[in-house]
Amino acid sequence: MSRAPGIIFGFLAIVFLVLILWSRRDDTAVVMTEPELTEEGPVDLVAGPAVADPVPAAPDPAVTPAPAPAAPDAAAAPAAVAAAETPPPADPGPATVVAGAVEAPREVARGPGLGAPATAEEIARLNISIPPDGRNLPPGRGTSAEGALVFAQQCVACHGSRGAGGDGMVTLTGGLGTLTTERPVKTVSSFWPHATTLFDYIRRAMPLNAPQSLTDDQVYAVVAYLLSVDDIIPIGTVLDQTTLPLVEMPNRDGFVNWWPEPAAARN
Amino acid sequence: MPPPKETEFTEALGEPVAGNGLLHRRAFLRGGVLFAGAAGAVSVAGVSIAANPIGIDAPPSMLAPGRPFSPYGSPAATEAAVIRSFTLNERAPGTGSSRTPHHLLNGTITPNGLHFERHHNGVPTIDPAEHRLYIHGLVDRPLVFSMDALMRYPMESMIRFVECAGNSGAAATALNPPRNTVQGIHGLLSCSEWTGIRLAVLLDEAGIQPDANWILAEGADAAAMSRSIPLEKAMDDTLLALYQNGEAIRPEQGYPMRLLVPGFQGNLNVKWLRRIELTNGPTHTKDETSKYSELMPDGTARQFWLEHGVKSFIARPSYGVNLSGPGLYEISGLAWSGYGRITRVEVSADNGASWADAALGEPIVPKALTRFRLPWEWSGQEAVVMSRATDERGNVQPTRDVWRTDFAPGQGYMYNGIQNWAVSATGEVTNV
C-alpha cells in the first residue's frame, strides 16, 4: 500500500510529460506552416530572439520512457510523434520505467544478423593499422643507408632532397624548434608524435603513385632514413618490430587530447 | 498588452530594427515593406516575344513542343556556371579538394553533383559486388558484410552537413581577408539527406568487448584513409551511409558506402569504407596527428578536436555577388553547428555596431545547414554586413580576432570566425 502514492505520482508525471511533448510537437507544426504574425503578439522590433524559448532539456531518462533526446529532428520526428501518442503503460511502476530506460538508452533497430564470420587469417591479411605500441608491426628490418636509396628512387621527386620540400612539395623534415615561433613548420621531424604513424602511413599510402608497392624492409628503411635526417635516430640504427616503437619523437608530448572536449573549453 | 492593429505592424515592419537599413525578419510578409519604386525596380526588357496567328504575345517555348524525356536530368544549360571549383595539383592530381558554390545556391540541401570533395589520392572505382566491410578488433565475433547483406538491414535517413576541418581556413590564416568568393572560402561544406544503417546495429552484431573505446575506420581508396572515432560517437548517431539525397552515394562521396559522423570533422566521415577495427584508445593515424590537429600558441596541438563549432556566413551579398543599386534586398546565408541545432542568427549591416535577428528556415535540423534570411533596405552607402550564429548549447560564433588568439600563427583547421563583407557605394562586395 505504501507504494500507491509513488505509483500515482509516477503516472501523473508521465501523463504530464507526454502532454508537454504533445504540445511541443504542435508548436513545431505551427512554425512549419506559414508564420502568422498575429500569433506572436507584439513583435520585439529591437532584435528580439528568433527562438524565444530555449531548447527543452532532454527528458530525464530515470522518470519517463520518453523518446531519445535526438528524436525531435526531421529524420526521427515520426518516432517522437508515435511516442507522444502512445498511452502511458498500465502499470508505470517506477522500477519498471527505470529499468526500461537503463536497458534501452538509445533506440537502435536490430539487424537481421547477416554478417558472416571473418577468420583471423582473413583479418591478419587486411589489417594494416599500426598503433603507437607497435602492435601489428610486420617482421622485417631496415637502416637509413638502405632507406636513402629507396627515398632517392621513389620519394625525392615529390618531397625534395632529404625530404626538405620546396616548390609546393609536401615537406617531411626540418622545422625543429619552430612550433612556438611566428612561423611554425610542422613536419615529421618537428611535429609527429609517433614513429609508428610514419611506418603505418608510408606502408599504406606511399609512394603516392604506387601505394602499397614497397616491401616491409623498404618501409622500415625509408622510415629510418627520414628519422636520421634530423638526427632523431643515429645513422646505422636498425628499425624493426622491436626498435621502431621505442623511437622517441621530439614532439611526442606535444599533443593535448581534446576528446572528450575539456569542460573549461565549453562555452 | 493587446496585439497591435494591422496598420501598426505595417508601419513598424517597414522601420529598421538595426543600423544601416536592416528590417524586421518578417518585413517581407504582409506587405510590411513598401517597395522603393524606381530604385528597386528590375528591368524586364529583352524578353523575346514571338508572333502567332492569334495575335497573342508568347515566348518561343510556347510555340513548339519541348524536348522529350531524359534518363537522368541535368541542370539548365544557362546554369553552366554553377559548378564545383578546384585547382589541379599537377604532381598529385588525386589530392586536394573541390568546393560547393554556395553563393549560387539557395535552400539547405546540396545537389549531389555539387557536394564538396576532399580526396587524398583520387576517387577509386569500386565494384559493389566485390566490396566487403569488415568489423574486427575488440569484438566477440569478427564479421564481414557484403552489399547484398547490408541492403537487408533497417535503414534510416538524416539530414546532416559534412564539413572539411580545413574549410574557411584561408579566412583564418591569410594576413588580410582573402579576396575570394563564398565558394573559395567556405565551399568545403555541404548538406545532404543521408540514408543508411546505424553503425551501432552492426557493431552490436559483432559484440563489443568491454575494453573497446575507439574505432578505426579505413577506406578502400589509394590513400587507405584511416581515422579513429570515439566508440561513444560510433554508437550514437553515426551512420553507415549508402544513399545521398535518395540515390546511391556517388563515387566521389564514397560509393558504395561511407561513414556519416554527424557534426564531426569531415575527414572522419571515411569514404569507400572497408574496415572497422574496435580498439582500446585511438590509433594515431597520419590524419589525426600530422593533419587535422591544431597548433596552439604554446606549441602544443589540440588532437581529436572533432566537433565543428557554431558557424555562419552570408552568401548574398558576398564577394562577387554584388548589389545592383540602392533598394530592398534579402540578406541570406547558412548557419550550422556540430553540437546541434541553430537557435539564433543575428545580422549586422553596420560593421557589428547593431544586430537584428534573422528568420530561420524551418525545420531547424540538428547538425544540418540552416538557412537564415533578413530584409535589408540598402541606402547606397558603404556598409559592412556580417552574421553571428548561436547554437542550442549556447555557443556563439566568435570574431576572427578572438578565434585567432587561441591558436598559433597560420593555423586554420576548424575555423568558425565571423565572416565580414564590405559593400562599396557602387554595390561591389569584398571581403574585409
Coordinates of N, CA and C in Angstrom, one line a residue, chain B residues 167-375:
Chain B
N167 N 37.9 23.7 -43.9 CA 37.0 24.7 -44.5 C 37.2 26.1 -43.9
S168 N 37.2 27.1 -44.7 CA 37.3 28.5 -44.3 C 38.7 28.8 -43.7
G169 N 39.6 27.8 -43.9 CA 41.0 28.0 -43.3 C 41.6 29.3 -43.8
A170 N 41.4 29.6 -45.1 CA 42.0 30.8 -45.7 C 41.6 32.0 -44.9
A171 N 40.4 32.0 -44.5 CA 39.9 33.2 -43.7 C 40.6 33.4 -42.4
A172 N 41.1 32.3 -41.9 CA 41.8 32.3 -40.6 C 43.3 32.7 -40.8
T173 N 43.9 32.1 -41.8 CA 45.3 32.1 -41.9 C 45.8 33.4 -42.7
A174 N 45.1 33.8 -43.7 CA 45.6 34.9 -44.5 C 45.8 36.2 -43.6
L175 N 46.9 36.9 -44.0 CA 47.2 38.1 -43.2 C 46.0 39.1 -43.4
N176 N 45.6 39.2 -44.6 CA 44.4 40.0 -44.9 C 43.3 39.1 -45.4
P177 N 42.0 39.4 -45.1 CA 40.9 38.6 -45.5 C 41.1 38.3 -47.0
P178 N 40.9 37.0 -47.4 CA 41.2 36.6 -48.8 C 40.1 37.2 -49.7
R179 N 40.6 37.7 -50.9 CA 39.8 38.2 -51.9 C 39.2 37.0 -52.7
N180 N 38.1 36.4 -52.1 CA 37.6 35.2 -52.7 C 36.1 35.1 -52.4
T181 N 35.5 34.2 -53.2 CA 34.0 34.0 -53.1 C 33.7 33.1 -51.9
V182 N 32.5 33.1 -51.5 CA 32.0 32.1 -50.5 C 32.4 30.7 -50.9
Q183 N 32.4 30.4 -52.2 CA 32.8 29.1 -52.6 C 34.3 28.9 -52.3
G184 N 35.1 29.9 -52.6 CA 36.5 29.7 -52.4 C 36.9 29.7 -51.0
I185 N 36.1 30.3 -50.1 CA 36.5 30.4 -48.7 C 35.8 29.3 -47.9
H186 N 34.5 29.2 -48.1 CA 33.6 28.3 -47.3 C 33.1 27.1 -48.0
G187 N 33.6 26.8 -49.2 CA 33.0 25.8 -50.1 C 33.3 24.3 -49.7
L188 N 34.1 24.1 -48.6 CA 34.3 22.7 -48.2 C 33.2 22.3 -47.2
L189 N 32.0 22.5 -47.6 CA 30.8 22.3 -46.7 C 29.7 22.0 -47.6
S190 N 28.9 20.9 -47.2 CA 27.7 20.6 -48.0 C 26.7 19.9 -47.0
C191 N 25.5 19.8 -47.5 CA 24.5 19.2 -46.7 C 23.6 18.3 -47.5
S192 N 23.3 17.1 -47.0 CA 22.5 16.1 -47.8 C 21.6 15.4 -46.8
E193 N 20.6 14.7 -47.4 CA 19.9 13.7 -46.7 C 20.6 12.4 -46.9
W194 N 21.1 11.8 -45.8 CA 21.9 10.6 -45.9 C 21.0 9.4 -45.4
T195 N 21.1 8.3 -46.1 CA 20.3 7.1 -45.7 C 21.2 6.0 -45.6
G196 N 21.0 5.2 -44.5 CA 21.9 4.0 -44.3 C 21.5 3.3 -43.0
I197 N 22.5 2.6 -42.5 CA 22.3 1.7 -41.4 C 23.0 2.4 -40.2
R198 N 22.4 2.4 -39.1 CA 23.1 2.9 -37.9 C 24.3 2.0 -37.6
L199 N 25.4 2.6 -37.5 CA 26.6 1.8 -37.3 C 26.5 0.9 -36.0
A200 N 25.7 1.4 -35.0 CA 25.5 0.7 -33.8 C 24.9 -0.7 -34.0
V201 N 24.1 -0.8 -35.0 CA 23.4 -2.1 -35.3 C 24.5 -3.1 -35.7
L202 N 25.4 -2.7 -36.5 CA 26.5 -3.6 -37.0 C 27.5 -3.9 -35.9
L203 N 27.8 -2.9 -35.1 CA 28.8 -3.1 -34.0 C 28.2 -4.0 -32.9
D204 N 26.9 -3.8 -32.7 CA 26.2 -4.7 -31.7 C 26.3 -6.1 -32.2
E205 N 26.1 -6.3 -33.5 CA 26.0 -7.7 -34.0 C 27.4 -8.3 -33.8
A206 N 28.5 -7.5 -34.0 CA 29.8 -8.1 -33.8 C 30.1 -8.4 -32.3
G207 N 29.4 -7.7 -31.4 CA 29.6 -7.9 -30.0 C 30.8 -7.1 -29.4
I208 N 30.5 -5.9 -28.9 CA 31.6 -5.0 -28.5 C 32.2 -5.5 -27.1
Q209 N 33.5 -5.7 -27.1 CA 34.1 -6.1 -25.8 C 34.3 -4.9 -24.9
P210 N 34.3 -5.1 -23.6 CA 34.3 -4.0 -22.6 C 35.4 -3.1 -22.7
D211 N 36.6 -3.5 -23.2 CA 37.7 -2.6 -23.2 C 37.8 -1.8 -24.5
A212 N 36.9 -2.0 -25.4 CA 36.9 -1.2 -26.6 C 36.3 0.2 -26.3
N213 N 37.1 1.3 -26.8 CA 36.5 2.6 -26.6 C 36.7 3.6 -27.8
W214 N 37.4 3.1 -28.8 CA 37.5 3.8 -30.0 C 37.3 2.8 -31.2
I215 N 37.0 3.4 -32.4 CA 37.1 2.5 -33.6 C 38.0 3.2 -34.5
L216 N 38.6 2.3 -35.4 CA 39.4 2.8 -36.5 C 38.6 2.5 -37.8
A217 N 38.4 3.5 -38.6 CA 37.7 3.3 -39.9 C 38.7 3.5 -41.0
E218 N 38.6 2.7 -42.0 CA 39.5 2.7 -43.1 C 38.8 2.6 -44.4
G219 N 39.3 3.4 -45.4 CA 38.7 3.4 -46.7 C 39.4 2.5 -47.7
A220 N 38.8 2.1 -48.8 CA 39.4 1.3 -49.8 C 39.9 2.1 -50.9
D221 N 40.4 3.3 -50.6 CA 41.0 4.2 -51.7 C 42.5 4.0 -51.6
A222 N 43.2 4.7 -52.6 CA 44.6 4.6 -52.7 C 45.4 5.3 -51.6
A223 N 44.6 6.1 -50.7 CA 45.2 6.6 -49.5 C 45.0 5.8 -48.3
A224 N 44.2 4.7 -48.5 CA 43.7 3.9 -47.4 C 43.4 4.7 -46.2
M225 N 42.7 5.8 -46.5 CA 42.3 6.8 -45.5 C 41.9 6.1 -44.2
S226 N 42.5 6.5 -43.1 CA 42.1 5.9 -41.8 C 42.0 6.9 -40.7
R227 N 40.9 6.8 -39.9 CA 40.7 7.8 -38.8 C 40.2 7.0 -37.6
S228 N 40.5 7.5 -36.4 CA 39.9 7.0 -35.2 C 38.7 7.8 -34.8
I229 N 37.7 7.1 -34.3 CA 36.4 7.7 -33.9 C 36.1 7.2 -32.5
P230 N 35.7 8.1 -31.6 CA 35.3 7.6 -30.3 C 34.1 6.6 -30.4
L231 N 34.2 5.5 -29.7 CA 33.2 4.5 -29.7 C 31.8 5.1 -29.4
E232 N 31.9 6.0 -28.4 CA 30.6 6.7 -27.9 C 29.9 7.3 -29.1
K233 N 30.7 8.0 -30.0 CA 30.1 8.6 -31.2 C 29.6 7.5 -32.2
A234 N 30.4 6.5 -32.4 CA 30.1 5.4 -33.3 C 28.8 4.7 -32.9
M235 N 28.5 4.7 -31.6 CA 27.3 4.0 -31.1 C 26.1 5.0 -31.0
D236 N 26.4 6.3 -31.2 CA 25.3 7.3 -31.1 C 24.7 7.5 -32.4
D237 N 25.0 8.6 -33.1 CA 24.3 8.9 -34.4 C 25.1 8.6 -35.6
T238 N 26.1 7.8 -35.5 CA 27.0 7.5 -36.7 C 26.2 6.6 -37.6
L239 N 26.3 6.9 -38.9 CA 25.5 6.1 -39.9 C 26.5 5.5 -40.9
L240 N 26.2 4.2 -41.3 CA 26.9 3.7 -42.5 C 26.0 4.1 -43.6
A241 N 26.4 5.1 -44.3 CA 25.6 5.7 -45.3 C 25.7 5.1 -46.7
L242 N 24.6 4.7 -47.3 CA 24.6 4.1 -48.6 C 23.9 5.0 -49.7
Y243 N 23.1 5.9 -49.2 CA 22.4 6.8 -50.2 C 22.5 8.2 -49.8
Q244 N 22.6 9.1 -50.8 CA 22.7 10.5 -50.6 C 21.6 11.2 -51.4
N245 N 20.7 11.9 -50.7 CA 19.6 12.6 -51.4 C 18.9 11.6 -52.3
G246 N 18.7 10.4 -51.8 CA 17.8 9.5 -52.5 C 18.5 8.5 -53.4
E247 N 19.7 8.9 -53.9 CA 20.3 7.9 -54.8 C 21.6 7.4 -54.2
A248 N 22.1 6.3 -54.8 CA 23.3 5.7 -54.2 C 24.4 6.8 -54.1
I249 N 25.1 6.7 -53.0 CA 26.2 7.7 -52.9 C 27.1 7.7 -54.1
R250 N 27.5 8.8 -54.5 CA 28.3 8.9 -55.7 C 29.8 8.5 -55.5
P251 N 30.5 8.1 -56.5 CA 31.9 7.7 -56.3 C 32.7 8.7 -55.5
E252 N 32.5 10.0 -55.8 CA 33.3 11.0 -55.1 C 33.0 11.0 -53.6
Q253 N 31.8 10.5 -53.3 CA 31.4 10.6 -51.9 C 31.5 9.3 -51.1
G254 N 32.1 8.3 -51.8 CA 32.4 7.1 -51.1 C 31.8 5.8 -51.6
Y255 N 31.2 5.8 -52.8 CA 30.5 4.7 -53.3 C 31.3 3.4 -53.1
P256 N 30.8 2.3 -52.6 CA 29.3 2.2 -52.3 C 28.9 2.5 -50.9
M257 N 29.9 2.9 -50.0 CA 29.4 3.2 -48.7 C 30.5 4.1 -48.0
R258 N 30.0 5.0 -47.1 CA 30.8 5.8 -46.3 C 30.3 5.9 -44.9
L259 N 31.1 6.5 -44.0 CA 30.6 6.8 -42.7 C 30.0 8.2 -42.7
L260 N 28.9 8.4 -42.0 CA 28.5 9.8 -41.7 C 28.6 9.9 -40.2
V261 N 29.4 10.8 -39.8 CA 29.7 11.1 -38.4 C 29.2 12.5 -38.1
P262 N 27.9 12.7 -37.8 CA 27.3 14.0 -37.8 C 28.0 15.0 -36.9
G263 N 28.3 16.2 -37.5 CA 28.9 17.3 -36.7 C 30.4 17.2 -36.5
F264 N 31.0 16.1 -36.9 CA 32.4 15.9 -36.7 C 33.2 16.3 -37.9
Q265 N 34.5 16.6 -37.7 CA 35.4 16.9 -38.9 C 35.1 16.0 -40.0
G266 N 35.0 16.6 -41.2 CA 34.7 15.8 -42.4 C 35.5 14.6 -42.6
N267 N 36.8 14.7 -42.3 CA 37.8 13.6 -42.5 C 37.4 12.3 -41.8
L268 N 36.6 12.4 -40.7 CA 36.2 11.2 -40.0 C 35.1 10.4 -40.8
N269 N 34.4 11.1 -41.7 CA 33.3 10.5 -42.5 C 33.9 9.6 -43.6
V270 N 34.7 8.6 -43.2 CA 35.5 7.9 -44.1 C 34.7 7.3 -45.3
K271 N 35.2 7.6 -46.5 CA 34.6 7.2 -47.7 C 35.1 5.8 -48.1
W272 N 34.4 5.1 -49.0 CA 34.8 3.8 -49.5 C 35.1 2.9 -48.4
L273 N 34.3 3.0 -47.3 CA 34.6 2.2 -46.1 C 34.8 0.7 -46.3
R274 N 35.9 0.2 -45.8 CA 36.1 -1.3 -46.0 C 36.4 -2.0 -44.7
R275 N 36.8 -1.2 -43.6 CA 37.2 -1.9 -42.4 C 37.0 -1.0 -41.2
I276 N 36.4 -1.7 -40.2 CA 36.3 -1.0 -38.9 C 36.9 -1.9 -37.8
E277 N 37.9 -1.3 -37.1 CA 38.5 -2.1 -36.0 C 38.2 -1.5 -34.7
L278 N 37.7 -2.3 -33.8 CA 37.4 -1.7 -32.4 C 38.7 -1.8 -31.6
T279 N 39.1 -0.7 -31.0 CA 40.4 -0.6 -30.4 C 40.2 0.0 -28.9
N280 N 41.3 -0.2 -28.2 CA 41.4 0.5 -26.9 C 42.3 1.7 -27.1
G281 N 41.7 2.9 -27.1 CA 42.5 4.1 -27.4 C 42.5 4.3 -28.9
P282 N 42.8 5.5 -29.3 CA 42.9 5.8 -30.8 C 44.2 5.3 -31.4
T283 N 44.2 5.1 -32.7 CA 45.3 4.5 -33.4 C 46.4 5.6 -33.7
H284 N 46.1 6.9 -33.7 CA 47.0 8.0 -34.0 C 47.5 7.9 -35.4
T285 N 46.6 7.9 -36.4 CA 46.9 7.8 -37.8 C 47.5 9.2 -38.2
K286 N 48.0 9.2 -39.5 CA 48.6 10.4 -40.0 C 47.6 11.6 -40.0
D287 N 46.4 11.3 -40.3 CA 45.4 12.4 -40.4 C 44.7 12.7 -39.1
E288 N 45.3 12.2 -38.0 CA 44.8 12.7 -36.7 C 46.0 13.1 -35.8
T289 N 47.2 13.2 -36.5 CA 48.4 13.7 -35.8 C 49.0 14.8 -36.6
S290 N 49.6 14.4 -37.7 CA 50.2 15.4 -38.6 C 49.2 16.4 -39.1
K291 N 48.0 15.9 -39.5 CA 47.0 16.8 -40.1 C 45.7 16.8 -39.2
Y292 N 44.9 17.7 -39.3 CA 43.6 17.8 -38.6 C 43.8 17.9 -37.1
S293 N 45.0 18.4 -36.7 CA 45.2 18.8 -35.3 C 45.6 20.2 -35.4
E294 N 45.4 20.9 -34.3 CA 45.6 22.4 -34.4 C 46.6 22.9 -33.4
L295 N 47.6 23.6 -33.9 CA 48.7 24.1 -33.0 C 48.3 25.3 -32.2
M296 N 48.5 25.3 -30.9 CA 48.1 26.4 -30.1 C 49.4 27.3 -29.8
P297 N 49.2 28.5 -29.3 CA 50.3 29.4 -29.1 C 51.5 28.8 -28.3
D298 N 51.2 27.9 -27.4 CA 52.3 27.4 -26.6 C 53.1 26.3 -27.3
G299 N 52.7 26.0 -28.5 CA 53.4 25.0 -29.3 C 52.8 23.6 -29.1
T300 N 51.9 23.4 -28.2 CA 51.2 22.1 -28.2 C 50.0 22.1 -29.2
A301 N 49.5 20.9 -29.5 CA 48.5 20.8 -30.5 C 47.2 20.2 -29.9
R302 N 46.1 20.7 -30.3 CA 44.8 20.1 -30.0 C 44.7 18.9 -30.9
Q303 N 44.5 17.7 -30.3 CA 44.3 16.5 -31.0 C 42.9 15.9 -30.7
F304 N 42.3 15.3 -31.7 CA 40.9 14.8 -31.6 C 39.9 16.0 -31.2
W305 N 40.2 17.1 -31.8 CA 39.2 18.2 -31.7 C 38.2 18.0 -32.8
L306 N 37.1 17.3 -32.5 CA 36.3 16.7 -33.5 C 35.0 17.4 -33.9
E307 N 34.4 18.1 -33.0 CA 33.1 18.7 -33.2 C 33.3 20.1 -33.8
H308 N 32.6 20.3 -34.9 CA 32.6 21.7 -35.6 C 31.9 22.7 -34.7
G309 N 32.5 23.8 -34.5 CA 31.9 24.9 -33.7 C 30.7 25.6 -34.5
V310 N 30.0 26.4 -33.8 CA 28.8 27.1 -34.4 C 29.4 28.1 -35.4
K311 N 28.7 28.2 -36.6 CA 29.3 29.0 -37.7 C 28.2 29.5 -38.6
S312 N 28.5 30.5 -39.4 CA 27.6 31.0 -40.4 C 28.3 31.9 -41.3
F313 N 27.7 32.1 -42.5 CA 28.2 33.2 -43.4 C 27.0 33.7 -44.2
I314 N 27.2 34.9 -44.6 CA 26.2 35.5 -45.6 C 26.6 35.1 -47.0
A315 N 25.7 34.5 -47.7 CA 26.0 34.1 -49.1 C 25.6 35.2 -50.1
R316 N 24.5 35.9 -49.8 CA 24.0 37.0 -50.6 C 23.7 38.2 -49.7
P317 N 24.4 39.3 -49.8 CA 25.5 39.6 -50.8 C 26.8 38.9 -50.2
S318 N 27.8 38.7 -51.1 CA 29.1 38.2 -50.7 C 30.0 38.6 -51.9
Y319 N 31.3 38.3 -51.7 CA 32.3 38.6 -52.7 C 31.8 38.1 -54.1
G320 N 31.7 39.0 -55.0 CA 31.3 38.6 -56.3 C 29.8 38.6 -56.5
V321 N 29.0 38.6 -55.4 CA 27.6 38.7 -55.5 C 27.2 40.1 -55.1
N322 N 27.2 41.0 -56.1 CA 27.2 42.4 -55.9 C 25.7 42.9 -55.8
L323 N 25.6 44.1 -55.4 CA 24.2 44.8 -55.3 C 24.1 45.7 -56.6
S324 N 22.9 45.7 -57.1 CA 22.7 46.4 -58.4 C 22.2 47.8 -58.3
G325 N 22.2 48.3 -57.1 CA 21.6 49.7 -56.9 C 20.9 49.7 -55.5
P326 N 20.7 50.9 -55.0 CA 20.1 51.0 -53.7 C 18.7 50.4 -53.7
G327 N 18.2 50.0 -52.6 CA 16.8 49.4 -52.5 C 16.8 48.2 -51.6
L328 N 15.7 47.5 -51.8 CA 15.4 46.4 -50.9 C 16.1 45.1 -51.4
Y329 N 16.8 44.4 -50.5 CA 17.4 43.1 -50.8 C 17.1 42.1 -49.6
E330 N 17.2 40.8 -50.0 CA 17.2 39.9 -48.9 C 18.6 39.4 -48.6
I331 N 19.1 39.6 -47.4 CA 20.3 39.1 -46.9 C 20.0 37.6 -46.6
S332 N 20.9 36.7 -47.1 CA 20.6 35.3 -47.0 C 21.9 34.5 -46.8
G333 N 21.9 33.5 -45.9 CA 23.1 32.8 -45.7 C 22.8 31.5 -45.0
L334 N 23.9 30.8 -44.6 CA 23.8 29.5 -44.0 C 24.4 29.5 -42.6
A335 N 23.8 28.8 -41.7 CA 24.4 28.6 -40.3 C 24.3 27.1 -39.9
W336 N 25.2 26.7 -39.1 CA 25.3 25.3 -38.7 C 26.2 25.1 -37.5
S337 N 26.0 24.0 -36.8 CA 26.8 23.7 -35.6 C 27.0 22.2 -35.5
G338 N 28.2 21.8 -35.2 CA 28.4 20.4 -34.9 C 27.8 19.9 -33.6
Y339 N 27.3 20.8 -32.8 CA 26.8 20.5 -31.5 C 25.3 20.3 -31.5
G340 N 24.6 20.7 -32.6 CA 23.2 20.5 -32.6 C 22.5 21.5 -33.4
R341 N 21.3 22.0 -32.9 CA 20.5 23.0 -33.7 C 21.1 24.4 -33.6
I342 N 20.8 25.2 -34.6 CA 21.0 26.6 -34.6 C 19.8 27.2 -33.9
T343 N 20.0 28.1 -33.0 CA 18.9 28.7 -32.3 C 18.7 30.2 -32.7
R344 N 19.8 30.8 -33.2 CA 19.7 32.2 -33.5 C 20.8 32.6 -34.5
V345 N 20.4 33.4 -35.4 CA 21.4 34.1 -36.3 C 21.1 35.6 -36.3
E346 N 22.1 36.3 -35.9 CA 22.0 37.8 -35.9 C 22.8 38.3 -37.1
V347 N 22.2 39.4 -37.6 CA 22.9 40.0 -38.8 C 23.2 41.5 -38.4
S348 N 24.3 42.0 -38.9 CA 24.6 43.4 -38.7 C 25.0 44.0 -40.1
A349 N 24.5 45.2 -40.3 CA 24.8 45.9 -41.6 C 25.7 47.1 -41.3
D350 N 26.1 47.3 -40.1 CA 26.9 48.5 -39.7 C 28.2 48.1 -39.0
N351 N 28.8 47.0 -39.5 CA 30.1 46.6 -39.0 C 30.1 46.1 -37.6
G352 N 28.9 45.6 -37.2 CA 28.9 45.0 -35.8 C 28.4 45.9 -34.8
A353 N 28.0 47.2 -35.1 CA 27.6 48.1 -34.1 C 26.2 47.8 -33.6
S354 N 25.3 47.3 -34.5 CA 24.0 46.8 -34.0 C 23.6 45.6 -34.8
W355 N 22.7 44.8 -34.2 CA 22.4 43.5 -34.8 C 20.9 43.3 -34.8
A356 N 20.4 42.5 -35.8 CA 19.0 42.1 -35.8 C 18.9 40.6 -36.1
D357 N 17.8 40.0 -35.5 CA 17.6 38.6 -35.7 C 17.1 38.3 -37.1
A358 N 17.7 37.3 -37.7 CA 17.3 36.8 -39.0 C 16.2 35.8 -38.8
A359 N 15.4 35.6 -39.8 CA 14.4 34.5 -39.8 C 15.2 33.2 -40.1
L360 N 14.8 32.1 -39.4 CA 15.5 30.8 -39.6 C 14.6 29.9 -40.4
G361 N 15.0 29.3 -41.4 CA 14.2 28.4 -42.2 C 13.9 27.1 -41.5
E362 N 12.6 26.8 -41.5 CA 12.2 25.6 -40.8 C 12.2 24.4 -41.8
P363 N 12.3 23.1 -41.3 CA 12.5 22.8 -39.9 C 14.0 23.0 -39.6
I364 N 14.3 23.4 -38.3 CA 15.7 23.5 -37.9 C 16.2 22.1 -37.5
V365 N 17.1 21.6 -38.3 CA 17.5 20.2 -38.0 C 18.9 20.3 -37.4
P366 N 19.1 19.5 -36.3 CA 20.4 19.5 -35.7 C 21.5 19.0 -36.6
K367 N 22.7 19.7 -36.5 CA 23.9 19.3 -37.3 C 23.6 19.3 -38.8
A368 N 22.7 20.2 -39.2 CA 22.4 20.4 -40.6 C 22.5 21.9 -40.9
L369 N 22.6 22.2 -42.2 CA 22.6 23.6 -42.6 C 21.2 24.2 -42.3
T370 N 21.2 25.4 -41.8 CA 20.0 26.2 -41.5 C 20.1 27.5 -42.4
R371 N 19.1 27.8 -43.1 CA 19.1 29.0 -44.0 C 18.5 30.1 -43.2
F372 N 19.2 31.3 -43.2 CA 18.7 32.4 -42.5 C 18.5 33.5 -43.5
R373 N 17.5 34.4 -43.3 CA 17.2 35.5 -44.2 C 16.7 36.7 -43.4
L374 N 17.1 37.9 -44.0 CA 16.6 39.1 -43.4 C 16.5 40.2 -44.5
P375 N 15.4 40.9 -44.5 CA 15.3 42.0 -45.5 C 16.2 43.2 -45.1

